[in-house]
Coordinates of C-alpha atoms in Angstrom, one line a residue:
X1 CA 281.2 -0.4 -1.2
X2 CA 281.4 -2.7 -4.2
X3 CA 281.4 -1.0 -7.7
X4 CA 280.8 -2.7 -11.0
X5 CA 283.1 -1.7 -13.9
X6 CA 281.5 0.7 -16.3
X7 CA 280.9 -2.1 -18.9
X8 CA 279.4 -4.3 -16.2
X9 CA 276.3 -2.1 -15.9
X10 CA 275.5 -2.5 -19.5
X11 CA 276.0 -6.3 -19.3
X12 CA 273.7 -6.4 -16.3
X13 CA 271.1 -4.4 -18.2
X14 CA 271.2 -6.8 -21.1
X15 CA 270.8 -9.8 -18.8
X16 CA 267.9 -8.1 -17.0
X17 CA 266.1 -7.4 -20.3
X18 CA 266.8 -11.0 -21.4
X19 CA 265.3 -12.4 -18.2
X20 CA 262.3 -10.1 -18.4
X21 CA 261.8 -11.2 -22.0
X22 CA 262.0 -14.9 -21.0
X23 CA 259.6 -14.3 -18.2
X24 CA 257.1 -12.5 -20.4
X25 CA 257.4 -15.3 -23.0
X26 CA 256.8 -17.9 -20.4
X27 CA 253.8 -16.0 -19.0
X28 CA 252.3 -15.5 -22.4
X29 CA 252.9 -19.2 -23.2
X30 CA 251.1 -20.1 -20.0
X31 CA 248.2 -17.7 -20.8
X32 CA 248.0 -19.2 -24.3
X33 CA 248.0 -22.7 -22.8
X34 CA 245.2 -21.7 -20.5
X35 CA 243.3 -20.0 -23.2
X36 CA 243.6 -23.0 -25.6
X37 CA 243.0 -25.9 -23.2
X38 CA 241.1 -28.2 -25.5
X39 CA 238.6 -29.3 -22.8
X40 CA 237.4 -25.7 -22.5
X41 CA 237.0 -25.3 -26.2
X42 CA 233.3 -25.8 -27.3
X43 CA 234.4 -26.2 -30.9
X44 CA 236.2 -29.4 -30.1
X45 CA 234.4 -32.7 -30.0
X46 CA 233.2 -34.1 -26.7
X47 CA 235.6 -37.1 -27.1
X48 CA 238.5 -34.7 -27.6
X49 CA 237.6 -32.5 -24.6
X50 CA 237.2 -35.6 -22.4
X51 CA 240.6 -37.0 -23.4
X52 CA 242.3 -33.7 -22.9
X53 CA 240.8 -33.2 -19.4
X54 CA 241.5 -36.7 -18.3
X55 CA 245.1 -36.4 -19.3
X56 CA 245.5 -33.4 -17.0
X57 CA 243.9 -35.0 -13.9
X58 CA 245.6 -36.4 -10.9
X59 CA 244.4 -39.6 -9.3
X60 CA 242.8 -37.6 -6.5
X61 CA 241.0 -35.4 -9.0
X62 CA 239.7 -38.5 -10.8
X63 CA 238.5 -40.2 -7.7
X64 CA 236.7 -37.0 -6.6
X65 CA 234.7 -37.1 -9.9
X66 CA 233.6 -40.6 -9.0
X67 CA 231.9 -39.4 -5.8
X68 CA 228.4 -38.2 -5.1
X69 CA 228.0 -37.0 -1.5
X70 CA 225.0 -35.9 0.6
X71 CA 224.3 -32.2 1.0
X72 CA 224.3 -32.5 4.8
X73 CA 227.9 -33.6 4.8
X74 CA 229.0 -31.2 2.0
X75 CA 230.1 -27.6 1.7
X76 CA 231.7 -25.5 -1.0
X77 CA 235.1 -25.9 0.7
X78 CA 234.8 -29.7 0.9
X79 CA 233.7 -30.0 -2.7
X80 CA 236.8 -28.0 -3.6
X81 CA 239.2 -29.9 -1.3
X82 CA 238.2 -33.3 -2.5
X83 CA 237.3 -32.4 -6.2
X84 CA 233.7 -33.8 -5.7
X85 CA 231.9 -34.7 -8.9
X86 CA 228.3 -34.6 -7.6
X87 CA 226.2 -33.7 -4.6
X88 CA 222.8 -35.1 -3.8
X89 CA 219.7 -35.1 -1.5
X90 CA 218.7 -38.3 0.1
X91 CA 214.9 -38.7 0.7
X92 CA 213.6 -35.7 2.5
X93 CA 216.9 -33.9 2.7
X94 CA 216.3 -30.1 2.2
X95 CA 218.3 -26.9 2.8
X96 CA 215.6 -25.6 5.0
X97 CA 212.0 -26.6 6.0
X98 CA 209.6 -25.8 3.2
X99 CA 212.6 -24.2 1.3
X100 CA 211.7 -22.0 -1.7
X101 CA 213.0 -22.6 -5.2
X102 CA 215.4 -19.7 -4.7
X103 CA 216.8 -21.3 -1.6
X104 CA 217.5 -24.5 -3.5
X105 CA 219.2 -22.7 -6.3
X106 CA 221.4 -20.7 -3.9
X107 CA 222.5 -24.0 -2.2
X108 CA 223.2 -25.7 -5.5
X109 CA 225.2 -22.7 -6.8
X110 CA 227.2 -22.5 -3.6
X111 CA 228.4 -26.1 -4.1
X112 CA 229.1 -25.3 -7.7
X113 CA 231.3 -22.4 -6.7
X114 CA 233.4 -24.9 -4.8
X115 CA 233.7 -27.2 -7.8
X116 CA 234.7 -24.4 -10.1
X117 CA 237.4 -23.1 -7.8
X118 CA 239.4 -26.3 -8.2
X119 CA 242.5 -26.3 -10.3
X120 CA 240.7 -27.7 -13.4
X121 CA 237.3 -26.1 -12.7
X122 CA 235.2 -29.2 -13.3
X123 CA 231.6 -28.4 -12.5
X124 CA 229.4 -30.7 -10.3
X125 CA 225.8 -31.7 -10.9
X126 CA 223.1 -32.2 -8.2
X127 CA 220.9 -35.3 -7.9
X128 CA 217.6 -36.0 -6.2
X129 CA 214.7 -38.5 -6.2
X130 CA 212.1 -36.8 -8.3
X131 CA 210.1 -40.0 -8.8
X132 CA 206.5 -38.7 -9.1
X133 CA 207.1 -35.1 -9.8
X134 CA 209.6 -33.0 -7.9
X135 CA 208.4 -34.8 -4.8
X136 CA 210.7 -33.4 -2.0
X137 CA 210.0 -29.8 -2.8
X138 CA 207.5 -27.5 -1.2
X139 CA 204.6 -26.6 -3.6
X140 CA 205.7 -28.9 -6.4
X141 CA 203.2 -30.8 -8.5
X142 CA 202.9 -34.4 -7.2
X143 CA 202.0 -36.8 -10.0
X144 CA 200.6 -40.4 -9.6
X145 CA 203.2 -43.0 -8.6
X146 CA 204.3 -45.3 -11.4
X147 CA 201.8 -48.0 -10.8
X148 CA 199.0 -45.5 -11.5
X149 CA 200.8 -44.3 -14.7
X150 CA 201.0 -48.0 -15.8
X151 CA 197.2 -48.1 -15.5
X152 CA 196.9 -45.3 -18.0
X153 CA 198.6 -47.3 -20.8
X154 CA 199.5 -43.9 -22.2
X155 CA 203.3 -43.4 -23.0
X156 CA 202.7 -40.0 -24.5
X157 CA 201.1 -38.8 -21.2
X158 CA 204.1 -40.2 -19.3
X159 CA 206.5 -38.3 -21.6
X160 CA 204.7 -35.0 -20.9
X161 CA 204.9 -35.8 -17.2
X162 CA 208.7 -36.3 -17.7
X163 CA 209.0 -32.9 -19.3
X164 CA 206.9 -31.2 -16.6
X165 CA 209.1 -32.8 -13.9
X166 CA 212.2 -31.7 -15.6
X167 CA 211.0 -28.1 -15.6
X168 CA 210.2 -28.2 -11.9
X169 CA 213.6 -29.7 -11.2
X170 CA 215.3 -26.9 -13.1
X171 CA 213.1 -24.4 -11.3
X172 CA 215.2 -25.4 -8.2
X173 CA 218.5 -25.5 -10.0
X174 CA 218.7 -29.3 -9.9
X175 CA 220.0 -31.1 -13.0
X176 CA 219.7 -34.9 -12.2
X177 CA 216.9 -37.2 -11.1
X178 CA 217.0 -40.8 -10.0
X179 CA 214.1 -41.7 -12.3
X180 CA 212.6 -43.7 -13.9
X181 CA 212.3 -46.8 -11.9
X182 CA 211.9 -49.5 -14.5
X183 CA 211.6 -52.4 -12.1
X184 CA 209.2 -55.2 -13.1
X185 CA 207.5 -55.9 -9.8
X186 CA 206.6 -59.6 -9.7
X187 CA 205.3 -59.7 -6.1
X188 CA 203.1 -56.9 -4.6
X189 CA 204.5 -57.7 -1.1
X190 CA 207.5 -55.7 -2.2
X191 CA 207.6 -52.2 -0.6
X192 CA 208.6 -50.6 -3.8
X193 CA 205.9 -52.1 -6.0
X194 CA 204.3 -48.7 -6.6
X195 CA 207.5 -47.5 -8.1
X196 CA 207.0 -50.2 -10.9
X197 CA 204.8 -49.4 -13.8
X198 CA 203.7 -53.1 -14.2
X199 CA 204.3 -56.8 -13.7
X200 CA 204.5 -56.9 -17.6
X201 CA 207.9 -56.1 -19.1
X202 CA 206.3 -54.8 -22.3
X203 CA 204.3 -52.2 -20.4
X204 CA 207.4 -51.2 -18.5
X205 CA 209.2 -50.8 -21.9
X206 CA 206.5 -48.6 -23.2
X207 CA 206.7 -46.3 -20.2
X208 CA 210.4 -45.6 -20.7
X209 CA 209.0 -42.8 -22.9
X210 CA 209.4 -40.7 -19.7
X211 CA 213.1 -40.6 -20.5
X212 CA 212.8 -38.3 -23.6
X213 CA 210.4 -36.3 -21.6
X214 CA 213.1 -35.7 -18.9
X215 CA 216.1 -35.5 -21.2
X216 CA 214.8 -34.4 -24.6
X217 CA 214.3 -36.4 -27.8
X218 CA 217.5 -38.1 -28.9
X219 CA 218.6 -37.1 -32.5
X220 CA 218.3 -39.8 -35.1
X221 CA 222.0 -39.6 -36.0
X222 CA 223.3 -40.4 -32.5
X223 CA 224.9 -43.8 -32.1
X224 CA 223.0 -46.3 -29.9
X225 CA 224.0 -46.2 -26.3
X226 CA 225.2 -42.6 -26.2
X227 CA 223.7 -40.5 -23.4
X228 CA 221.7 -37.4 -24.5
X229 CA 220.3 -34.4 -22.8
X230 CA 219.5 -31.0 -24.3
X231 CA 218.9 -27.5 -23.0
X232 CA 218.4 -25.8 -19.7
X233 CA 214.8 -27.1 -19.4
X234 CA 215.9 -30.8 -19.3
X235 CA 217.6 -33.0 -16.8
X236 CA 219.7 -36.1 -16.6
X237 CA 217.6 -39.3 -16.1
X238 CA 218.6 -42.5 -14.4
X239 CA 217.1 -45.9 -15.2
X240 CA 217.0 -48.1 -12.1
X241 CA 217.6 -50.5 -10.4
X242 CA 219.8 -52.7 -12.5
X243 CA 218.7 -55.5 -12.6
X244 CA 216.1 -57.8 -11.2
X245 CA 215.1 -55.5 -8.3
X246 CA 211.4 -56.4 -8.7
X247 CA 211.9 -60.2 -8.7
X248 CA 213.2 -60.9 -5.2
X249 CA 212.0 -63.8 -3.1
X250 CA 208.6 -63.0 -1.5
X251 CA 209.1 -59.4 -2.6
X252 CA 211.6 -58.8 0.2
X253 CA 213.4 -55.5 -0.5
X254 CA 217.1 -55.7 -1.5
X255 CA 216.9 -59.5 -1.3
X256 CA 217.8 -62.3 -3.8
X257 CA 216.2 -62.7 -7.3
X258 CA 216.4 -66.4 -8.1
X259 CA 215.8 -66.8 -11.9
X260 CA 217.8 -68.2 -14.8
X261 CA 219.5 -66.0 -17.3
X262 CA 216.8 -66.4 -19.9
X263 CA 214.2 -65.4 -17.3
X264 CA 216.3 -62.3 -16.3
X265 CA 216.6 -61.3 -19.9
X266 CA 213.0 -61.9 -20.7
X267 CA 211.4 -60.2 -17.7
X268 CA 213.8 -57.8 -16.0
X269 CA 216.1 -56.6 -18.7
X270 CA 213.9 -55.3 -21.6
X271 CA 213.3 -51.9 -20.0
X272 CA 217.0 -51.2 -20.1
X273 CA 217.1 -51.9 -23.9
X274 CA 214.6 -49.1 -24.4
X275 CA 216.2 -46.8 -21.9
X276 CA 219.6 -47.1 -23.5
X277 CA 218.2 -46.6 -27.0
X278 CA 216.5 -43.4 -25.8
X279 CA 219.8 -42.0 -24.5
X280 CA 219.4 -42.4 -20.8
X281 CA 222.4 -40.7 -19.1
X282 CA 222.9 -43.0 -16.2
X283 CA 221.8 -46.4 -14.8
X284 CA 221.6 -47.2 -11.1
X285 CA 222.6 -50.6 -9.7
X286 CA 220.2 -52.5 -7.5
X287 CA 220.8 -53.4 -3.8
X288 CA 219.5 -56.8 -4.6
X289 CA 221.3 -60.0 -5.7
X290 CA 220.9 -62.3 -8.7
X291 CA 221.2 -65.9 -7.8
X292 CA 223.2 -65.0 -4.7
X293 CA 225.6 -62.5 -6.3
X294 CA 225.2 -58.9 -5.1
X295 CA 224.5 -56.7 -8.1
X296 CA 226.9 -54.0 -6.8
X297 CA 229.7 -56.6 -7.3
X298 CA 228.4 -58.2 -10.5
X299 CA 231.1 -57.6 -13.2
X300 CA 229.4 -59.9 -15.6
X301 CA 226.2 -57.9 -15.8
X302 CA 227.6 -54.4 -15.3
X303 CA 230.7 -54.5 -17.4
X304 CA 230.2 -57.6 -19.5
X305 CA 226.6 -57.1 -20.5
X306 CA 225.6 -53.5 -19.9
X307 CA 228.7 -51.8 -21.1
X308 CA 230.3 -54.3 -23.5
X309 CA 227.2 -56.0 -25.0
X310 CA 224.5 -53.3 -24.8
X311 CA 227.2 -50.6 -25.5
X312 CA 225.9 -48.3 -22.8
X313 CA 228.1 -45.2 -22.9
X314 CA 226.6 -43.3 -20.0
X315 CA 227.7 -43.7 -16.3
X316 CA 226.7 -46.4 -13.9
X317 CA 225.9 -45.1 -10.4
X318 CA 225.6 -47.1 -7.2
X319 CA 222.6 -46.9 -5.0
X320 CA 222.7 -45.0 -1.6
X321 CA 225.6 -46.6 0.3
X322 CA 225.2 -49.5 -2.2
X323 CA 228.7 -50.8 -2.0
X324 CA 228.6 -50.8 1.8
X325 CA 225.8 -53.4 1.5
X326 CA 228.0 -55.8 -0.5
X327 CA 229.0 -57.2 2.9
X328 CA 226.9 -58.3 5.9
X329 CA 226.8 -56.4 8.1
X330 CA 227.1 -53.4 5.8
X331 CA 230.4 -51.6 5.8
X332 CA 232.1 -54.6 7.5
X333 CA 235.0 -54.5 5.0
X334 CA 234.8 -51.2 3.2
X335 CA 238.1 -51.7 1.3
X336 CA 236.8 -55.0 -0.1
X337 CA 233.5 -53.3 -1.0
X338 CA 235.2 -50.5 -2.9
X339 CA 237.4 -52.9 -4.8
X340 CA 234.4 -55.1 -5.7
X341 CA 232.2 -52.2 -6.7
X342 CA 234.8 -50.4 -8.8
X343 CA 236.0 -53.7 -10.4
X344 CA 232.4 -54.6 -11.2
X345 CA 232.1 -51.5 -13.4
X346 CA 230.4 -48.9 -11.2
X347 CA 231.5 -45.4 -12.2
X348 CA 230.0 -43.0 -9.6
X349 CA 229.5 -43.9 -6.0
X350 CA 226.7 -42.5 -3.9
X351 CA 228.8 -42.3 -0.7
X352 CA 226.9 -39.7 1.2
X353 CA 229.0 -39.4 4.4
X354 CA 232.1 -41.6 4.5
X355 CA 233.7 -40.2 1.3
X356 CA 237.1 -39.4 2.8
X357 CA 237.5 -43.1 3.7
X358 CA 236.4 -44.0 0.1
X359 CA 239.1 -41.7 -1.3
X360 CA 241.9 -43.0 0.9
X361 CA 241.0 -46.6 0.3
X362 CA 240.7 -46.2 -3.5
X363 CA 244.0 -44.4 -3.8
X364 CA 245.6 -47.3 -1.9
X365 CA 243.9 -49.9 -4.1
X366 CA 245.1 -48.1 -7.3
X367 CA 248.6 -47.5 -6.1
X368 CA 249.0 -51.1 -5.0
X369 CA 247.7 -52.3 -8.4
X370 CA 244.5 -53.9 -7.1
X371 CA 242.5 -51.7 -9.4
X372 CA 244.1 -50.6 -12.8
X373 CA 244.2 -47.0 -13.7
X374 CA 242.3 -47.9 -16.9
X375 CA 239.2 -48.7 -14.8
X376 CA 239.4 -45.4 -13.0
X377 CA 239.8 -43.6 -16.4
X378 CA 236.8 -45.5 -17.8
X379 CA 234.7 -44.2 -14.9
X380 CA 235.9 -40.7 -15.2
X381 CA 235.5 -40.5 -19.0
X382 CA 231.9 -41.6 -18.7
X383 CA 231.1 -39.0 -16.0
X384 CA 232.9 -36.2 -17.9
X385 CA 231.3 -37.2 -21.2
X386 CA 227.9 -36.6 -19.7
X387 CA 229.0 -33.3 -18.1
X388 CA 230.2 -32.0 -21.5
X389 CA 227.2 -33.3 -23.3
X390 CA 224.8 -31.6 -20.9
X391 CA 226.5 -28.2 -21.3
X392 CA 227.3 -27.7 -17.7
X393 CA 230.9 -26.5 -18.4
X394 CA 229.4 -23.6 -20.3
X395 CA 226.5 -22.9 -18.0
X396 CA 227.4 -24.2 -14.6
X397 CA 225.2 -21.9 -12.5
X398 CA 221.4 -21.9 -12.2
X399 CA 219.5 -18.7 -12.2
X400 CA 216.0 -17.7 -11.1
X401 CA 214.5 -17.6 -14.6
X402 CA 212.6 -20.9 -14.2
X403 CA 211.4 -20.6 -10.6
X404 CA 207.9 -19.7 -11.8
X405 CA 207.4 -23.3 -13.2
X406 CA 207.3 -24.9 -9.8
X407 CA 203.8 -26.3 -9.3
X408 CA 202.2 -24.2 -12.1
X409 CA 198.6 -24.7 -13.0
X410 CA 199.5 -26.3 -16.4
X411 CA 201.4 -29.0 -14.5
X412 CA 198.6 -29.5 -12.0
X413 CA 196.1 -29.9 -14.9
X414 CA 198.5 -32.5 -16.4
X415 CA 198.6 -34.4 -13.1
X416 CA 194.8 -34.2 -12.9
X417 CA 194.6 -35.8 -16.4
X418 CA 197.0 -38.5 -15.3
X419 CA 194.9 -39.2 -12.2
X420 CA 191.6 -39.6 -14.1
X421 CA 193.3 -41.9 -16.7
X422 CA 194.8 -44.0 -13.9
X423 CA 191.6 -44.8 -12.1
X424 CA 190.6 -48.5 -12.6
X425 CA 186.9 -49.3 -12.2
X426 CA 186.7 -52.9 -10.7
X427 CA 183.0 -53.1 -10.0
X428 CA 180.0 -51.0 -11.0
X429 CA 176.7 -52.1 -9.6
X430 CA 175.3 -55.6 -9.3
X431 CA 174.9 -55.9 -13.0
X432 CA 175.8 -54.0 -16.2
X433 CA 172.3 -52.7 -16.6
X434 CA 172.2 -51.3 -13.0
X435 CA 175.5 -49.3 -12.7
X436 CA 176.1 -47.0 -9.7
X437 CA 178.7 -44.8 -11.5
X438 CA 178.7 -42.1 -12.7
X439 CA 177.3 -40.7 -9.5
X440 CA 174.6 -38.1 -9.7
X441 CA 175.8 -34.6 -8.7
X442 CA 172.5 -33.3 -7.6
X443 CA 171.1 -35.2 -4.6
X444 CA 170.1 -34.0 -1.1
X445 CA 173.0 -35.4 1.0
X446 CA 176.2 -37.4 0.4
X447 CA 178.4 -39.2 3.0
X448 CA 182.1 -39.1 2.5
X449 CA 184.0 -41.4 4.9
X450 CA 187.4 -43.1 5.4
X451 CA 190.9 -42.3 6.5
X452 CA 192.1 -41.3 3.0
X453 CA 189.3 -38.9 2.0
X454 CA 190.9 -35.8 3.4
X455 CA 194.6 -36.5 3.6
X456 CA 196.9 -35.2 0.9
X457 CA 199.9 -37.1 2.5
X458 CA 198.1 -40.4 2.3
X459 CA 196.9 -39.6 -1.2
X460 CA 200.5 -39.1 -2.4
X461 CA 202.2 -42.0 -0.6
X462 CA 205.9 -42.5 0.1
X463 CA 208.7 -40.4 -1.5
X464 CA 206.6 -37.3 -0.8
X465 CA 208.3 -34.4 1.2
X466 CA 209.9 -37.1 3.4
X467 CA 211.4 -40.4 2.3
X468 CA 208.5 -42.3 4.0
X469 CA 205.9 -39.8 3.1
X470 CA 203.8 -37.6 5.4
X471 CA 200.2 -37.4 6.8
X472 CA 197.8 -34.6 6.6
X473 CA 197.3 -31.5 4.5
X474 CA 199.8 -29.0 6.0
X475 CA 202.9 -29.8 4.0
X476 CA 201.5 -30.2 0.6
X477 CA 199.7 -28.1 -1.9
X478 CA 196.9 -29.9 -3.8
X479 CA 193.3 -31.1 -3.7
X480 CA 192.0 -33.8 -1.4
X481 CA 189.3 -36.2 -2.6
X482 CA 186.9 -34.5 -0.1
X483 CA 187.6 -31.1 -1.6
X484 CA 187.3 -32.5 -5.1
X485 CA 183.8 -33.9 -4.3
X486 CA 182.7 -30.6 -2.8
X487 CA 184.0 -28.8 -5.9
X488 CA 182.1 -31.1 -8.3
X489 CA 178.6 -31.7 -6.8
X490 CA 175.7 -29.4 -7.2
X491 CA 175.9 -26.3 -4.9
X492 CA 172.6 -27.5 -3.2
X493 CA 174.0 -30.9 -2.4
X494 CA 175.2 -31.4 1.2
X495 CA 178.5 -33.2 1.6
X496 CA 179.0 -34.7 5.1
X497 CA 182.4 -35.9 6.0
X498 CA 183.0 -38.3 8.9
X499 CA 186.2 -40.3 8.9
X500 CA 185.0 -43.4 10.8
X501 CA 181.2 -43.2 11.1
X502 CA 179.4 -45.9 13.1
X503 CA 176.5 -47.9 11.5
X504 CA 173.8 -46.0 13.5
X505 CA 175.1 -42.6 12.2
X506 CA 175.0 -43.9 8.6
X507 CA 171.5 -45.3 8.9
X508 CA 169.9 -42.4 10.6
X509 CA 171.0 -39.6 8.3
X510 CA 169.2 -40.4 5.0
X511 CA 172.2 -40.2 2.8
X512 CA 171.6 -40.6 -0.9
X513 CA 174.9 -42.6 -1.2
X514 CA 178.3 -42.9 0.4
X515 CA 181.8 -42.6 -0.9
X516 CA 184.4 -44.5 1.2
X517 CA 188.1 -43.7 0.7
X518 CA 190.4 -46.1 2.5
X519 CA 193.8 -47.7 1.8
X520 CA 197.4 -48.0 2.8
X521 CA 199.4 -45.5 4.8
X522 CA 202.5 -44.1 3.2
X523 CA 205.7 -46.1 3.1
X524 CA 208.9 -46.5 1.1
X525 CA 211.4 -49.2 0.3
X526 CA 211.8 -52.0 2.9
X527 CA 209.4 -50.2 5.3
X528 CA 206.6 -51.1 2.9
X529 CA 207.4 -54.9 2.7
X530 CA 204.2 -56.5 3.8
X531 CA 203.3 -60.2 3.9
X532 CA 199.6 -59.8 4.6
X533 CA 198.5 -56.8 2.4
X534 CA 195.4 -56.1 4.4
X535 CA 193.7 -52.7 4.5
X536 CA 194.8 -51.0 7.8
X537 CA 192.5 -50.7 10.8
X538 CA 189.3 -48.8 10.6
X539 CA 189.3 -49.3 6.8
X540 CA 187.3 -52.6 6.8
X541 CA 185.1 -51.3 9.6
X542 CA 184.3 -48.1 7.7
X543 CA 183.4 -50.2 4.6
X544 CA 181.1 -52.4 6.6
X545 CA 179.4 -49.5 8.4
X546 CA 178.7 -47.4 5.3
X547 CA 178.2 -50.1 2.7
X548 CA 176.0 -52.2 5.0
X549 CA 173.5 -49.3 5.2
X550 CA 173.5 -47.3 2.0
X551 CA 174.6 -47.5 -1.6
X552 CA 178.3 -47.0 -1.7
X553 CA 181.4 -46.7 -3.9
X554 CA 184.7 -47.7 -2.2
X555 CA 187.9 -46.0 -3.5
X556 CA 191.1 -47.8 -2.6
X557 CA 194.2 -45.7 -2.2
X558 CA 197.2 -48.1 -2.3
X559 CA 200.6 -48.7 -3.9
X560 CA 199.5 -52.2 -5.0
X561 CA 196.6 -54.6 -5.0
X562 CA 195.5 -55.3 -1.4
X563 CA 193.1 -57.8 0.1
X564 CA 189.6 -56.8 -1.0
X565 CA 187.9 -60.1 -1.8
X566 CA 186.0 -60.1 1.5
X567 CA 184.4 -56.8 0.7
X568 CA 183.6 -57.1 -3.1
X569 CA 180.1 -58.5 -2.6
X570 CA 179.1 -55.9 0.0
X571 CA 180.0 -52.8 -2.0
X572 CA 178.1 -51.4 -5.0
X573 CA 181.2 -50.0 -6.8
X574 CA 184.9 -50.4 -6.4
X575 CA 187.7 -48.2 -7.7
X576 CA 191.5 -48.7 -7.6
X577 CA 192.9 -45.2 -7.3
X578 CA 196.6 -46.2 -6.6
X579 CA 198.6 -43.3 -5.2
X580 CA 197.2 -40.4 -7.2
X581 CA 199.3 -37.5 -5.9
X582 CA 198.3 -34.0 -5.2
X583 CA 195.5 -33.5 -7.7
X584 CA 192.5 -35.4 -6.2
X585 CA 190.1 -33.5 -8.6
X586 CA 191.0 -36.2 -11.2
X587 CA 189.2 -38.8 -9.0
X588 CA 186.0 -36.7 -8.9
X589 CA 186.3 -36.2 -12.7
X590 CA 185.5 -39.9 -13.3
X591 CA 183.3 -40.5 -10.2
X592 CA 180.7 -38.0 -11.4
X593 CA 181.0 -38.6 -15.1
X594 CA 182.8 -35.5 -16.4
X595 CA 185.1 -38.1 -17.9
X596 CA 184.8 -41.8 -18.4
X597 CA 186.8 -44.5 -16.6
X598 CA 189.5 -45.9 -19.0
X599 CA 192.2 -47.3 -16.7
X600 CA 193.3 -50.9 -16.9
X601 CA 195.0 -53.0 -14.2
X602 CA 198.8 -52.8 -14.6
X603 CA 199.0 -55.7 -12.2
X604 CA 197.1 -58.8 -11.4
X605 CA 194.7 -58.4 -8.4
X606 CA 195.0 -61.5 -6.3
X607 CA 192.3 -63.2 -4.2
X608 CA 194.6 -64.1 -1.2
X609 CA 198.2 -63.5 -0.4
X610 CA 198.7 -67.3 -0.4
X611 CA 198.6 -67.1 -4.2
X612 CA 201.6 -64.8 -4.4
X613 CA 203.7 -64.5 -6.4
X614 CA 201.1 -64.7 -9.2
X615 CA 201.6 -62.9 -12.6
X616 CA 199.8 -63.1 -15.9
X617 CA 200.8 -66.2 -17.8
X618 CA 201.6 -68.3 -14.7
X619 CA 200.2 -71.8 -14.6
X620 CA 198.4 -71.2 -11.3
X621 CA 196.8 -67.9 -12.5
X622 CA 193.5 -67.5 -10.7
X623 CA 193.0 -63.8 -10.0
X624 CA 190.2 -61.8 -8.4
X625 CA 190.7 -59.4 -11.3
X626 CA 193.1 -60.2 -14.1
X627 CA 195.9 -58.1 -15.5
X628 CA 194.4 -55.6 -18.0
X629 CA 191.0 -55.6 -16.4
X630 CA 189.0 -52.4 -16.1
X631 CA 185.4 -51.5 -16.6
X632 CA 184.5 -48.4 -18.7
X633 CA 182.0 -45.7 -18.4
X634 CA 181.0 -42.9 -20.8
X635 CA 181.0 -39.3 -19.7
X636 CA 177.8 -37.7 -18.3
X637 CA 175.2 -40.1 -19.8
X638 CA 176.3 -42.9 -17.5
X639 CA 176.4 -45.4 -20.4
X640 CA 178.3 -48.5 -19.2
X641 CA 180.1 -51.3 -20.9
X642 CA 182.8 -53.8 -20.0

């Protein structure tokens, strides 16, 4: 047995006390460091917090912040493992069929737990396409698509719609929407034309007022270009698709916009000036090319112009698998696409599924000096700046306190107001002194016909529940035009609905008048590209059978002007209703004179597709109905003027 000398015990005790003291000092120092990490201190400026956090981050942590992945390929553990900065829903991607607001909140919070359990605890935000209301969500209010809002010429209305949409997003725990689309659609053959407010850049600029509706009003003292969002009832907005998405050849989606720089700046860029001045948090890059150069690889316009000339301080996000499509076929050389996209100035990458490959390739590109760390730091600073600004570090989790806002009556009344203000009256009787509208409410019998008269899915169009939209009334809450008519007419008036009546049925039933509701079936993006723009089958036949026998008004439900010249002479009244959304009562409001028609065409209505593209101001301008056209009616009395 080994024995210490008597003095040795005392020495050992002294050493032990010294070691414990040093350990305690080190522990307290560590605790103090943790307590006083500048990025966690709300008293520090956002710039200081961002710089402190970036200085602590590894390359892997930085790259994780630059990723936005799809919920189907995500979990709390994967968010934690790869330090993911954002999660998203692609069109129609839901946690469960007809999921409740609470189910959405639980899902978002679960991803957030993963983000907060990382070494630095950087919260993630969740993104979704809420492009005409919170359109993926069961029971949400579905507002008219942008083309209809353009017809209202009412920026203040659009701002209120932005605020309502933000509340419904927050009701489900979601903090970020890919809206507004500020494309200037120059050819209605494009399948996204209904996402554009107008062919006129000035009207598109006016409608950027939706941004302060979504994000809140920017303070006067904030420098230009700085992103801004305030409070738990607001969300991050995203101006898209930068730039020239609405000017592609023949309206082919994701194709090439051939125009000189002056034309690009005059037509397609102005909406971004307004969006940036209103504090938009993010800008999404377009799949399309400008004069043969893919926008996702365009350093001149993303870094040179957007960031350095316009001084945009928010973050630039790719479109869904946007960098994959830099090559043809897509994803043919992913390493090259990553280098091109990052070098162009994109900050966050919507890489829904192949994010591990993205991480590995980008690490290699940085370590081998193909991409400088300064470019990575610029991207991460922008993303973190927005996260600090929106307050998500302090309140990362959603609660159930706002679930009651989803689809509330106040929002449905707002949507109904938007519908009636978006209706454009193109024809009303054979002459001004013999108008058909407003229709009388008290008559013996009315015929309602057409594929779109009793179909909420068709009424709402694409980007509704599913990416490509839906058909029927089972998946949506709202009012069809048929129901709206029944709600509006006198109780003693009989309303007969027959989708495709034959001529004999119409002639033999002594109808007082007919209402025909026809138009396009739902579509989104390239699936809506259409070179002939004719009304689908049964539509022309229904118009002929009804309007050939009785007085009729034809209501066209469509995401753009369609071929109607062959029918104009045979119909008594003609209404462009666009894609009105869930609140069909707004259509009946103007049909029967409770309100007057006030909408004006946001787009030129062509005679034949051979004229396209044709926009106001073009030398060959010869429209069926010109840009800005719209007849007016007065409420109840039926007074009519042009």
